[in-house]
Coordinates of C-alpha atoms and ligand atoms in Angstrom, one line a residue:
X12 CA -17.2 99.0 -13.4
X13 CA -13.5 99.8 -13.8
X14 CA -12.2 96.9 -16.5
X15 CA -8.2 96.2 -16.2
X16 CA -6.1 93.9 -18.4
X17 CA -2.8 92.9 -17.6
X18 CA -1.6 91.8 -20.5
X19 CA 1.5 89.5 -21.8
X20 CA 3.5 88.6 -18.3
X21 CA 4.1 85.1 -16.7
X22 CA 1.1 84.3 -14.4
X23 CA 2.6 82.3 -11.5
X24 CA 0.1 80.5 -9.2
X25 CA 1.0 77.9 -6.8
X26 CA -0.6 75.0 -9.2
X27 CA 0.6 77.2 -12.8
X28 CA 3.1 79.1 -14.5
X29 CA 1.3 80.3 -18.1
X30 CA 1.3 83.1 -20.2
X31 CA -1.7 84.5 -19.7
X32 CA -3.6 88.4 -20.2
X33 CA -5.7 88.8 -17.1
X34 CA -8.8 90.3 -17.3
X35 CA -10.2 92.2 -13.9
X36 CA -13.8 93.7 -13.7
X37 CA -13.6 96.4 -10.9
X38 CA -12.5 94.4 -7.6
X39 CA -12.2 90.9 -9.1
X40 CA -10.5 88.4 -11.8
X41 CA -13.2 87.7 -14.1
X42 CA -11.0 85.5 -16.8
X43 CA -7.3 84.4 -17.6
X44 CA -7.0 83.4 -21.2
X45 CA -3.3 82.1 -23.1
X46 CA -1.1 85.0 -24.6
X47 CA -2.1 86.3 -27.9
X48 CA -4.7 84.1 -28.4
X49 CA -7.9 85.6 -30.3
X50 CA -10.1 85.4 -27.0
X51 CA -7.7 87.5 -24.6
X52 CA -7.1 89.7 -28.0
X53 CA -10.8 90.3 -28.1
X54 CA -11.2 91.8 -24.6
X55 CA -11.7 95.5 -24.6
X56 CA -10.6 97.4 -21.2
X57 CA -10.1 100.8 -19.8
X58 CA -6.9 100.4 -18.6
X59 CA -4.5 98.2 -19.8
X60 CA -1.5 96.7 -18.1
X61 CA 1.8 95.6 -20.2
X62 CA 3.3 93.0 -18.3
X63 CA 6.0 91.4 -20.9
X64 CA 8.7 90.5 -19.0
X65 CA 7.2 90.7 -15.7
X66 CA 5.7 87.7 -13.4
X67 CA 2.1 88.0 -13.0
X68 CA 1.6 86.7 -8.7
X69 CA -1.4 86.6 -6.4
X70 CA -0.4 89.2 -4.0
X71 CA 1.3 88.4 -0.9
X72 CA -0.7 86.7 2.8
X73 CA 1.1 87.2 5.3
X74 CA -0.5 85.7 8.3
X75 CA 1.5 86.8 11.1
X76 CA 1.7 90.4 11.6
X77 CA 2.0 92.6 14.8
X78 CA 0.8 96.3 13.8
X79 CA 1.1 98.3 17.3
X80 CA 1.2 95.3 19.6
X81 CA 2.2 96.5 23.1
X82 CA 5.0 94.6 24.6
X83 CA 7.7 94.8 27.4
X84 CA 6.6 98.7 28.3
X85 CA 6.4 99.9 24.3
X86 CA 4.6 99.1 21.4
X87 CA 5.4 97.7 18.2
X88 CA 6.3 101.3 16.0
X89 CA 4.8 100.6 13.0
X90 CA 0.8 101.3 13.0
X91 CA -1.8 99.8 11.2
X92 CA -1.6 102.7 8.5
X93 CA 2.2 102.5 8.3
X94 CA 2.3 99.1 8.0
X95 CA -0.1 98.1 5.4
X96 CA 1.7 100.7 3.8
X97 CA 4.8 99.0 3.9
X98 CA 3.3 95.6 3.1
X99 CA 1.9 97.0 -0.5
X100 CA 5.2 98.4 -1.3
X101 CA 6.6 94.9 -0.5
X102 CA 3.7 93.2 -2.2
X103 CA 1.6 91.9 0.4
X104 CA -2.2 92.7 -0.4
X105 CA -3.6 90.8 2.8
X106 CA -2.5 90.2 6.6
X107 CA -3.7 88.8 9.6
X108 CA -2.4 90.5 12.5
X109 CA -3.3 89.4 16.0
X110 CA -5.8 90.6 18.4
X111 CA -4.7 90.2 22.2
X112 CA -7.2 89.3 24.6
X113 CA -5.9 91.2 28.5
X114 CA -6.1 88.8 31.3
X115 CA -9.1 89.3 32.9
X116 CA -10.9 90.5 30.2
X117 CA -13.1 89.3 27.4
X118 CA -12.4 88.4 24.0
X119 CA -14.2 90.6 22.6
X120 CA -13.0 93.4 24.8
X121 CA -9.7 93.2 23.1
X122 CA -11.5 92.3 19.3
X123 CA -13.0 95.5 19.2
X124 CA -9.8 97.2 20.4
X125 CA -8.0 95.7 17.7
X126 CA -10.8 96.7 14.3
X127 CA -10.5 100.4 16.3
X128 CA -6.9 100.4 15.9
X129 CA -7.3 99.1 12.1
X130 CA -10.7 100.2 11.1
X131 CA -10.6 102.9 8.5
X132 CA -6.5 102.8 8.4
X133 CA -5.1 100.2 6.1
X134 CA -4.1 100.0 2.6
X135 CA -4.6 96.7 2.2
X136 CA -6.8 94.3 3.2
X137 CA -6.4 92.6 6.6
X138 CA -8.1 89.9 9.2
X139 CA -7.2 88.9 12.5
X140 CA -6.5 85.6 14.9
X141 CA -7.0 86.0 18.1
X142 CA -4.4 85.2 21.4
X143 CA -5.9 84.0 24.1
X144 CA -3.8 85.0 27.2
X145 CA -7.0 84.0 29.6
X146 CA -8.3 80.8 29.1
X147 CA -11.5 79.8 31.6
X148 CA -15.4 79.2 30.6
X149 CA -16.6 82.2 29.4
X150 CA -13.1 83.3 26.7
X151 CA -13.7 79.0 25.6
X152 CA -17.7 80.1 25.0
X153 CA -16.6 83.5 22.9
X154 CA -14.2 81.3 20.9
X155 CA -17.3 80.1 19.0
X156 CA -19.0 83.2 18.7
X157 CA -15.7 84.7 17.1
X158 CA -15.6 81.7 14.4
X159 CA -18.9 82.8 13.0
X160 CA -17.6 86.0 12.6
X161 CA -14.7 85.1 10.5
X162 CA -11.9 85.2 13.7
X163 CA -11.3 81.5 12.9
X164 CA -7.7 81.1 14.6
X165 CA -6.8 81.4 18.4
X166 CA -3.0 81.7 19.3
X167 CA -1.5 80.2 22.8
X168 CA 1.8 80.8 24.2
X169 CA 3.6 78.1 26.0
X170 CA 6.1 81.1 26.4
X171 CA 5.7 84.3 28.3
X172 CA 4.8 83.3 32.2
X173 CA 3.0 85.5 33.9
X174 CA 1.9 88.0 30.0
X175 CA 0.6 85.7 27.4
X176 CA 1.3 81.9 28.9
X177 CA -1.3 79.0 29.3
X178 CA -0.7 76.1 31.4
X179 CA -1.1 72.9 29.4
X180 CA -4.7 72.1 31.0
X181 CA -5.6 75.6 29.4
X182 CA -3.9 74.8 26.2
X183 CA -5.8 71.0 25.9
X184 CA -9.2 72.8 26.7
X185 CA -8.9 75.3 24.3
X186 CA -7.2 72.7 21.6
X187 CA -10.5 71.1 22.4
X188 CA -12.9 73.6 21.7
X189 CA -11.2 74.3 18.7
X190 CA -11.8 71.0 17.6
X191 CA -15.5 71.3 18.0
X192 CA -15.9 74.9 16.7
X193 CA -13.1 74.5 14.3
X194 CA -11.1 77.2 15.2
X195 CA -7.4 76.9 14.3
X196 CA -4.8 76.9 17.5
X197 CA -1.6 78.6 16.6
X198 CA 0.9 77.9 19.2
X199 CA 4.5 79.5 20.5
X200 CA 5.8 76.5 21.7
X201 CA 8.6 77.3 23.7
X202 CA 9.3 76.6 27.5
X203 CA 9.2 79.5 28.7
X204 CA 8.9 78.2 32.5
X205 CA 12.4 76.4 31.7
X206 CA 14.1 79.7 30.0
X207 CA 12.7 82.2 32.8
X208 CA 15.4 79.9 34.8
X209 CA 17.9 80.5 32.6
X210 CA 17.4 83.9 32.0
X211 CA 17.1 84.9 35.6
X212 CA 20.7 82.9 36.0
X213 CA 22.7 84.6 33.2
X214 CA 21.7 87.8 34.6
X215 CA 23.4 86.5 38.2
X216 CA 26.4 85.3 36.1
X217 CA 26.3 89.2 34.5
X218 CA 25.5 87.5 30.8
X219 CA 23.7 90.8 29.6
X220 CA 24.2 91.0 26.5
X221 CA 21.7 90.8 23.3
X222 CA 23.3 87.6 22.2
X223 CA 22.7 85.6 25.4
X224 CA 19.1 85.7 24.4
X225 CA 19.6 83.5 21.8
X226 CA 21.6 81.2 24.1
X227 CA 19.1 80.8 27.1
X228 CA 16.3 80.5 24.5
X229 CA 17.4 76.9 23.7
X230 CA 16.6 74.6 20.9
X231 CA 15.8 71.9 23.1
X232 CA 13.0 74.3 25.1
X233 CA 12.2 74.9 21.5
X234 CA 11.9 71.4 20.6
X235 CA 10.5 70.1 24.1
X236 CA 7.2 72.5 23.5
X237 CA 6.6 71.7 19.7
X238 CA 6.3 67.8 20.5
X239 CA 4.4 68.6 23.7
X240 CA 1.8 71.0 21.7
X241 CA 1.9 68.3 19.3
X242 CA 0.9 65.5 21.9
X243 CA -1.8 68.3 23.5
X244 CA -3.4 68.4 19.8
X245 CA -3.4 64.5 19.4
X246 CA -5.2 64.0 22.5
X247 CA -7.5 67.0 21.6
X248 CA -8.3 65.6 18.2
X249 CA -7.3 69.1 16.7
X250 CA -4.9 70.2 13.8
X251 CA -2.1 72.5 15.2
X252 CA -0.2 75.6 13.4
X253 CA 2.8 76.0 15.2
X254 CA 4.3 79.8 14.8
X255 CA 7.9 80.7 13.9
X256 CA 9.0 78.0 14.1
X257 CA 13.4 78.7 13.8
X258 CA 15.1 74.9 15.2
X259 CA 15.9 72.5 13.3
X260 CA 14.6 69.6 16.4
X261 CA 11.5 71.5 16.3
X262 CA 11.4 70.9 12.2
X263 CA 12.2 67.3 13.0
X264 CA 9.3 67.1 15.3
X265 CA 6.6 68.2 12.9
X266 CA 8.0 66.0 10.5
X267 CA 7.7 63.0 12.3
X268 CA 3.8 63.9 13.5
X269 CA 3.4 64.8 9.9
X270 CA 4.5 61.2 9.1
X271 CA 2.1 59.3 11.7
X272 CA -0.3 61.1 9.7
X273 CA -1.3 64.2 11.9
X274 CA -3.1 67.4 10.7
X275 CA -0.2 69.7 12.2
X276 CA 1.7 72.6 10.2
X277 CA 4.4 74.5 10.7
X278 CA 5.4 78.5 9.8
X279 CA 9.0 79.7 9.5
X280 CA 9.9 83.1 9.0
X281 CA 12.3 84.9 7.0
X282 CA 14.7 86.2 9.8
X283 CA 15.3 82.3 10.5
X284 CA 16.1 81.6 7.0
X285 CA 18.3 84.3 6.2
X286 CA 20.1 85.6 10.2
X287 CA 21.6 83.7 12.3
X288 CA 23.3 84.0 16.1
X289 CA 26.5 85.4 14.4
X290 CA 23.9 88.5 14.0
X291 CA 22.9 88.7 18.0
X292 CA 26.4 88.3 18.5
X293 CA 27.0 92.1 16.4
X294 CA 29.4 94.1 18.6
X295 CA 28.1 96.4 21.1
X296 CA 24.5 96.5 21.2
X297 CA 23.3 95.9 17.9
X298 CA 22.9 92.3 18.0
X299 CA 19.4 94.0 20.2
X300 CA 18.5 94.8 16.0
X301 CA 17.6 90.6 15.9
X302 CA 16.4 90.0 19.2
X303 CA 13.0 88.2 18.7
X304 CA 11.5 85.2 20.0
X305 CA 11.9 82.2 18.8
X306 CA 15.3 82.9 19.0
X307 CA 17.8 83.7 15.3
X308 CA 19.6 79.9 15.6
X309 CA 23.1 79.3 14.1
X310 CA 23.7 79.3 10.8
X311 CA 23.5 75.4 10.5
X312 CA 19.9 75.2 11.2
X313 CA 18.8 77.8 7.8
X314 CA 19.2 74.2 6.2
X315 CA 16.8 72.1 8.0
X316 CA 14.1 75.3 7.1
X317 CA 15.0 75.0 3.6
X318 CA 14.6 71.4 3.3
X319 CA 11.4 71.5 5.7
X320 CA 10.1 74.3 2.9
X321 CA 10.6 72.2 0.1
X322 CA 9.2 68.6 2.1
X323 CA 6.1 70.5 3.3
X324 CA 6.7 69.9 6.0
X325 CA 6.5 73.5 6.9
X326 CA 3.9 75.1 5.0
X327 CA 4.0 79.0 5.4
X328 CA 6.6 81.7 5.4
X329 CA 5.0 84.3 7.2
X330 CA 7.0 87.5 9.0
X331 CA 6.0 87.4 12.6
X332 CA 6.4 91.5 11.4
X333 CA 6.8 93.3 14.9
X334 CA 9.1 96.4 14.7
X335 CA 11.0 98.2 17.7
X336 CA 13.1 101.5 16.2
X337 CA 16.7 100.5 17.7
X338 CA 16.9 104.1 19.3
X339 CA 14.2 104.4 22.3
X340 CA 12.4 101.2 22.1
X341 CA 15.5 98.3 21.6
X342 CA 17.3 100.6 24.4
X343 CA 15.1 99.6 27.2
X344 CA 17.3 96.2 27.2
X345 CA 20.7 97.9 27.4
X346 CA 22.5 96.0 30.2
X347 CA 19.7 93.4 30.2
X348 CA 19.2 91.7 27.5
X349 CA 15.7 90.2 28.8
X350 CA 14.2 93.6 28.5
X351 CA 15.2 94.1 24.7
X352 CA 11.4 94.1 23.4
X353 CA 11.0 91.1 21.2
X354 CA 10.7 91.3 17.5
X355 CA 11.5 92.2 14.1
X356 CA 10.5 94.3 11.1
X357 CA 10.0 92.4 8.1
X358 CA 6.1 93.0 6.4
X359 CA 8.0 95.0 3.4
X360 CA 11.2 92.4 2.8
X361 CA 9.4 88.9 2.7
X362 CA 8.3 88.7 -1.2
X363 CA 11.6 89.7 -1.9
X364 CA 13.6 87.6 0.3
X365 CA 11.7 84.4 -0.9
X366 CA 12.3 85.4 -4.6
X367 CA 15.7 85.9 -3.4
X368 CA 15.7 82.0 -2.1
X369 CA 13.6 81.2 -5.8
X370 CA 17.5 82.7 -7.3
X371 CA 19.6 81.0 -5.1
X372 CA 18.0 78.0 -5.6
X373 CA 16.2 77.0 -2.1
X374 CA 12.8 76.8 -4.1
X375 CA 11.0 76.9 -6.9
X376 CA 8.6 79.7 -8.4
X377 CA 5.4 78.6 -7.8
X378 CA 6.8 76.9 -4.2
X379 CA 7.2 80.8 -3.9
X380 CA 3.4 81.6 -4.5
X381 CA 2.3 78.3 -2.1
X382 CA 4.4 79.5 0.6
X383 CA 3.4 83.1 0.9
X384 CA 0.4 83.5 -1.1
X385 CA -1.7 80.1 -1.8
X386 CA -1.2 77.8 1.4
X387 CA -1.8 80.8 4.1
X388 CA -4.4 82.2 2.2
X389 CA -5.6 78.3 2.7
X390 CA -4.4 78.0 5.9
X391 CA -6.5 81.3 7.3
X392 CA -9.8 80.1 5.3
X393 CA -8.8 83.1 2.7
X394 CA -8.9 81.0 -0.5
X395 CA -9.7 81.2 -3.3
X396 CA -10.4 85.0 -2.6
X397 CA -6.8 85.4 -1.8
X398 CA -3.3 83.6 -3.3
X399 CA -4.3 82.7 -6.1
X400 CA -4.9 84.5 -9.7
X401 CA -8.3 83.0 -10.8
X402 CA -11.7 84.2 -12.0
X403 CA -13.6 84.7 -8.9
X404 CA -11.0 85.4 -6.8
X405 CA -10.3 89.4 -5.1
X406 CA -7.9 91.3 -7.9
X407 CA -4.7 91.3 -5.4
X408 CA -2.4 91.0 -8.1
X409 CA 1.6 91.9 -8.0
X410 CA 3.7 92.7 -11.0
X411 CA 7.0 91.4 -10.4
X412 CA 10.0 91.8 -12.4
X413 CA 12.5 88.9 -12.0
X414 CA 15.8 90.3 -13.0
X415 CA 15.7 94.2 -11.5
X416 CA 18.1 94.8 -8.4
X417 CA 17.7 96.4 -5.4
X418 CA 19.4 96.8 -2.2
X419 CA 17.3 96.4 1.3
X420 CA 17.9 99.3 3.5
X421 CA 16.3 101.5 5.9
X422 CA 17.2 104.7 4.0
X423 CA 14.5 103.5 1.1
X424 CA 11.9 101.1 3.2
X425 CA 9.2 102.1 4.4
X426 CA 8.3 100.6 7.5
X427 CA 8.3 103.3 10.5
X428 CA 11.2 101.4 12.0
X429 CA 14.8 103.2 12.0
X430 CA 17.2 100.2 11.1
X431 CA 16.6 97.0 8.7
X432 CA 17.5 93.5 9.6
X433 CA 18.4 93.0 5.8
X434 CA 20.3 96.2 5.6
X435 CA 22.5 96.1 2.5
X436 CA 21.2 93.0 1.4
X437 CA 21.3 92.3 -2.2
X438 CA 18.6 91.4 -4.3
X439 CA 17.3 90.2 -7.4
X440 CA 13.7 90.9 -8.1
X441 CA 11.2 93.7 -7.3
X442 CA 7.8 94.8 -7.0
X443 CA 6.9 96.7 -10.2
X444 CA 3.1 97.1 -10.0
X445 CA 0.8 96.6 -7.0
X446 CA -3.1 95.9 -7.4
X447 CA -5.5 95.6 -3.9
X448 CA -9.1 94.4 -5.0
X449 CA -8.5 96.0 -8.5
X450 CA -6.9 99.3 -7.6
X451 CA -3.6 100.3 -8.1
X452 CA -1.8 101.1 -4.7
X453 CA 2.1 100.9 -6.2
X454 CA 3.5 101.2 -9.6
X455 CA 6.7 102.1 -10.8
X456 CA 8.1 103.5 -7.3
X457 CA 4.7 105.7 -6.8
X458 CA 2.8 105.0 -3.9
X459 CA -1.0 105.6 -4.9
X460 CA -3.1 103.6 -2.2
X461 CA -4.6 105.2 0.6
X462 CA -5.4 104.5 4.5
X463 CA -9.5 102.9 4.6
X464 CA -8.5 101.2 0.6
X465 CA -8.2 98.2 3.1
X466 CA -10.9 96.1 4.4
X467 CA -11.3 93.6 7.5
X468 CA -11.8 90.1 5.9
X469 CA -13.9 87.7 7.7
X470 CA -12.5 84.3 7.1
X471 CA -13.8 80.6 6.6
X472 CA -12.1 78.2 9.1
X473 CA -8.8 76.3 7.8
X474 CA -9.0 75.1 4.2
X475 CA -5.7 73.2 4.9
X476 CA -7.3 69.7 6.1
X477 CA -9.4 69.1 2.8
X478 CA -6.7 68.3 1.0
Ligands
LIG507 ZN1 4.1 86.7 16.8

């Protein structure tokens, strides 16, 4: 067995920031022990890591990740090969991405679809929630039967009539047998009923452009669904994760349910923290580059995320990563905005961009590691395997060096996308060294992984509600 130590860096968990030489025995963390000391000086290894300088960090989870989802007539461009890829060059050692259940079809159907698609192809490892777009008997019987094998969240749309959408009867009875099985719902909460209305009226009133997305995907219809899921899951007796969550009344919701006490959580994502509307509202078409849904908000609601961040009472930054290359794919909406396929590529940026927030002062370091490592590694019944730097847990560990540059573009990324929503974004901080269960899959610019490195993780249901 393959012994690693990393030696002299600034271990960063959510709970700790020591210095600390980490000792790895082929896929695992076996000890930690305090810099220079006569124990960690003792340890003999076949590879040793020098870390001075450098922050020693779990490697990134992020739990919301759309590898080759088909949507509006396309499908998401990055595959599961090119995006793992990407994620390892940005740090992230594990996602969940979600499988899709088709109307009219079984859970499983679109399961095995889904470990096809990813078997044998990632370079890091990855799990998967499900979305239920057909809920009836037999896909509320297969949600149990998917828990035992580690599928332990289920995804709803309140958004989406007609593709993904559930009527709130579907969305109480599935709420309800996640509170037997304990399955985790994950909910889009927006009206989409409401904004198909306003949609299908800008279009009369010749409002075609990218930026009137933004504007018929209001706050309020935002808002209205959050509390409404949030009511659902009371009256279900079920914790709720509510997805991408980008308005500041929707921030305001959870934050009040959070204060009566109630087991619901809420995910932002880096696009609403850092773009805004002034972004759909690029000239010509390129405001189609931030067209995703939940909608970017103005600028004045990156605030309300930030503060929510720091008050827990939103819990995980995840990416909500779903790439459409801006020539052939964000084209389809030219001349109608509600045809631009919705998403944004992001799997590579997110480490960055939250260190980014660690500079400017948004949050701390090891609020860093809780909101992309430690609390959706928690979350996804991940933990302690993943986000966290401990003996026992997986060896997913990121060298990270604090005070080298870069600038985000899509010349030098390397998700299979052909713009960046970050393009020419500076930042401090970078990805030096890159460890997946023990192996070296970056280091020093070199990409070294390779497709299969990555496993499917079966996961224990949410490890959120113990504490
Ligand atoms: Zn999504």
């Amino acid at each position: 067995m393959t012994r690693t130590v990393i030696r002299g860096g600034l271990v960063v968990t959510a709970a700790e920031e020591m210095h600390a030489d980490v000792l790895i025995e082929g896929e695992r963390v076996v000890a930690l022990a305090a810099f220079g000391t006569s124990a960690a000086e003792g340890w003999t290894a076949d590879r040793e890591i020098d870390a001075r300088g450098l922050y020693v960090i779990p490697g990134g989870v992020d739990a919301h990740t759309h590898m080759e989802l088909p949507f509006g007539g396309t499908s998401a461009s990055d595959t599961f090969e090119t995006g793992t890829r990407a994620a390892a060059w940005g740090g992230t050692t594990t996602i969940v991405d979600f499988a899709v259940q088709s109307v009219g079809a079984a859970l499983r159907e679109g399961l095995d679809a889904w470990h096809e698609k990813a078997q044998g192809n990632c370079a890091v490892d990855y799990g998967f929630h499900m979305i239920l777009a057909d809920v009836n008997e037999s896909s509320l019987k297969e949600m149990d039967l998917l828990v035992a094998e580690g599928v332990t969240s289920f995804k709803l749309f309140m958004a989406y009539p007609g593709v993904f959408y559930s009527d709130d009867g579907r969305i109480l009875r599935a709420m309800q047998r996640g509170a037997d099985n304990g399955g985790l719902i994950m909910m889009h909460a927006e009206n989409g009923i409401a904004i198909d209305v306003l949609v299908e009226q800008a279009l009369a009133e010749g409002k075609t452009d990218p930026r009137y997305h933004g504007e018929v995907r209001r706050e309020l219809l935002e808002a209205e669904a959050t509390h409404r899921a949030i009511k659902l899951a009371q009256v279900a007796g079920s914790p709720l994760y509510v997805v991408h969550v980008s308005a500041a009344s929707a921030v305001a919701e959870l934050a009040a349910a959070r204060d009566q006490g109630l087991p619901v959580f809420g995910e932002t994502c880096p696009q609403y923290l850092f773009l805004s509307t002034d972004n759909l509202a690029e000239p010509g078409f390129e405001g189609a580059k931030y067209v995703c849904s939940t909608p970017l908000r103005p600028k004045e609601h990156q605030a309300a995320l930030w503060r929510g961040l720091r008050t827990n009472d939103l819990q995980v930054v995840s990416t909500d990563h779903c790439p459409f290359c801006f020539v052939g794919q964000k084209d389809l909406g030219r001349g109608d905005f509600s045809k631009i396929p919705n998403g944004l590529p992001g799997v590579e940026n997110r480490m960055d961009l939250l260190h980014q927030a660690v500079v400017d002062g948004h949050i701390t370091r090891r609020r860093w590691i809780e909101i992309a490592c430690a609390t959706p590694a928690r979350m996804f019944g991940l933990y302690p395997r993943k986000g966290t730097i401990a003996p026992g847990s997986d060896a997913d560990i990121v060298l990270y060096d604090p005070t080298a540059t870069q600038t985000i573009s899509a010349d030098t990324h390397h998700m299979n996308v052909d713009y960046s929503a970050y393009e020419g974004k500076e930042i401090t901080g970078k990805v030096r060294t890159v460890l997946s269960r023990g192996t070296v899959v970056v280091d020093g610019g070199t990409y070294h992984g390779r497709p299969g490195h990555g496993r499917f993780q079966p996961r224990a249901t949410c490890q959120y509600l113990d504490r």
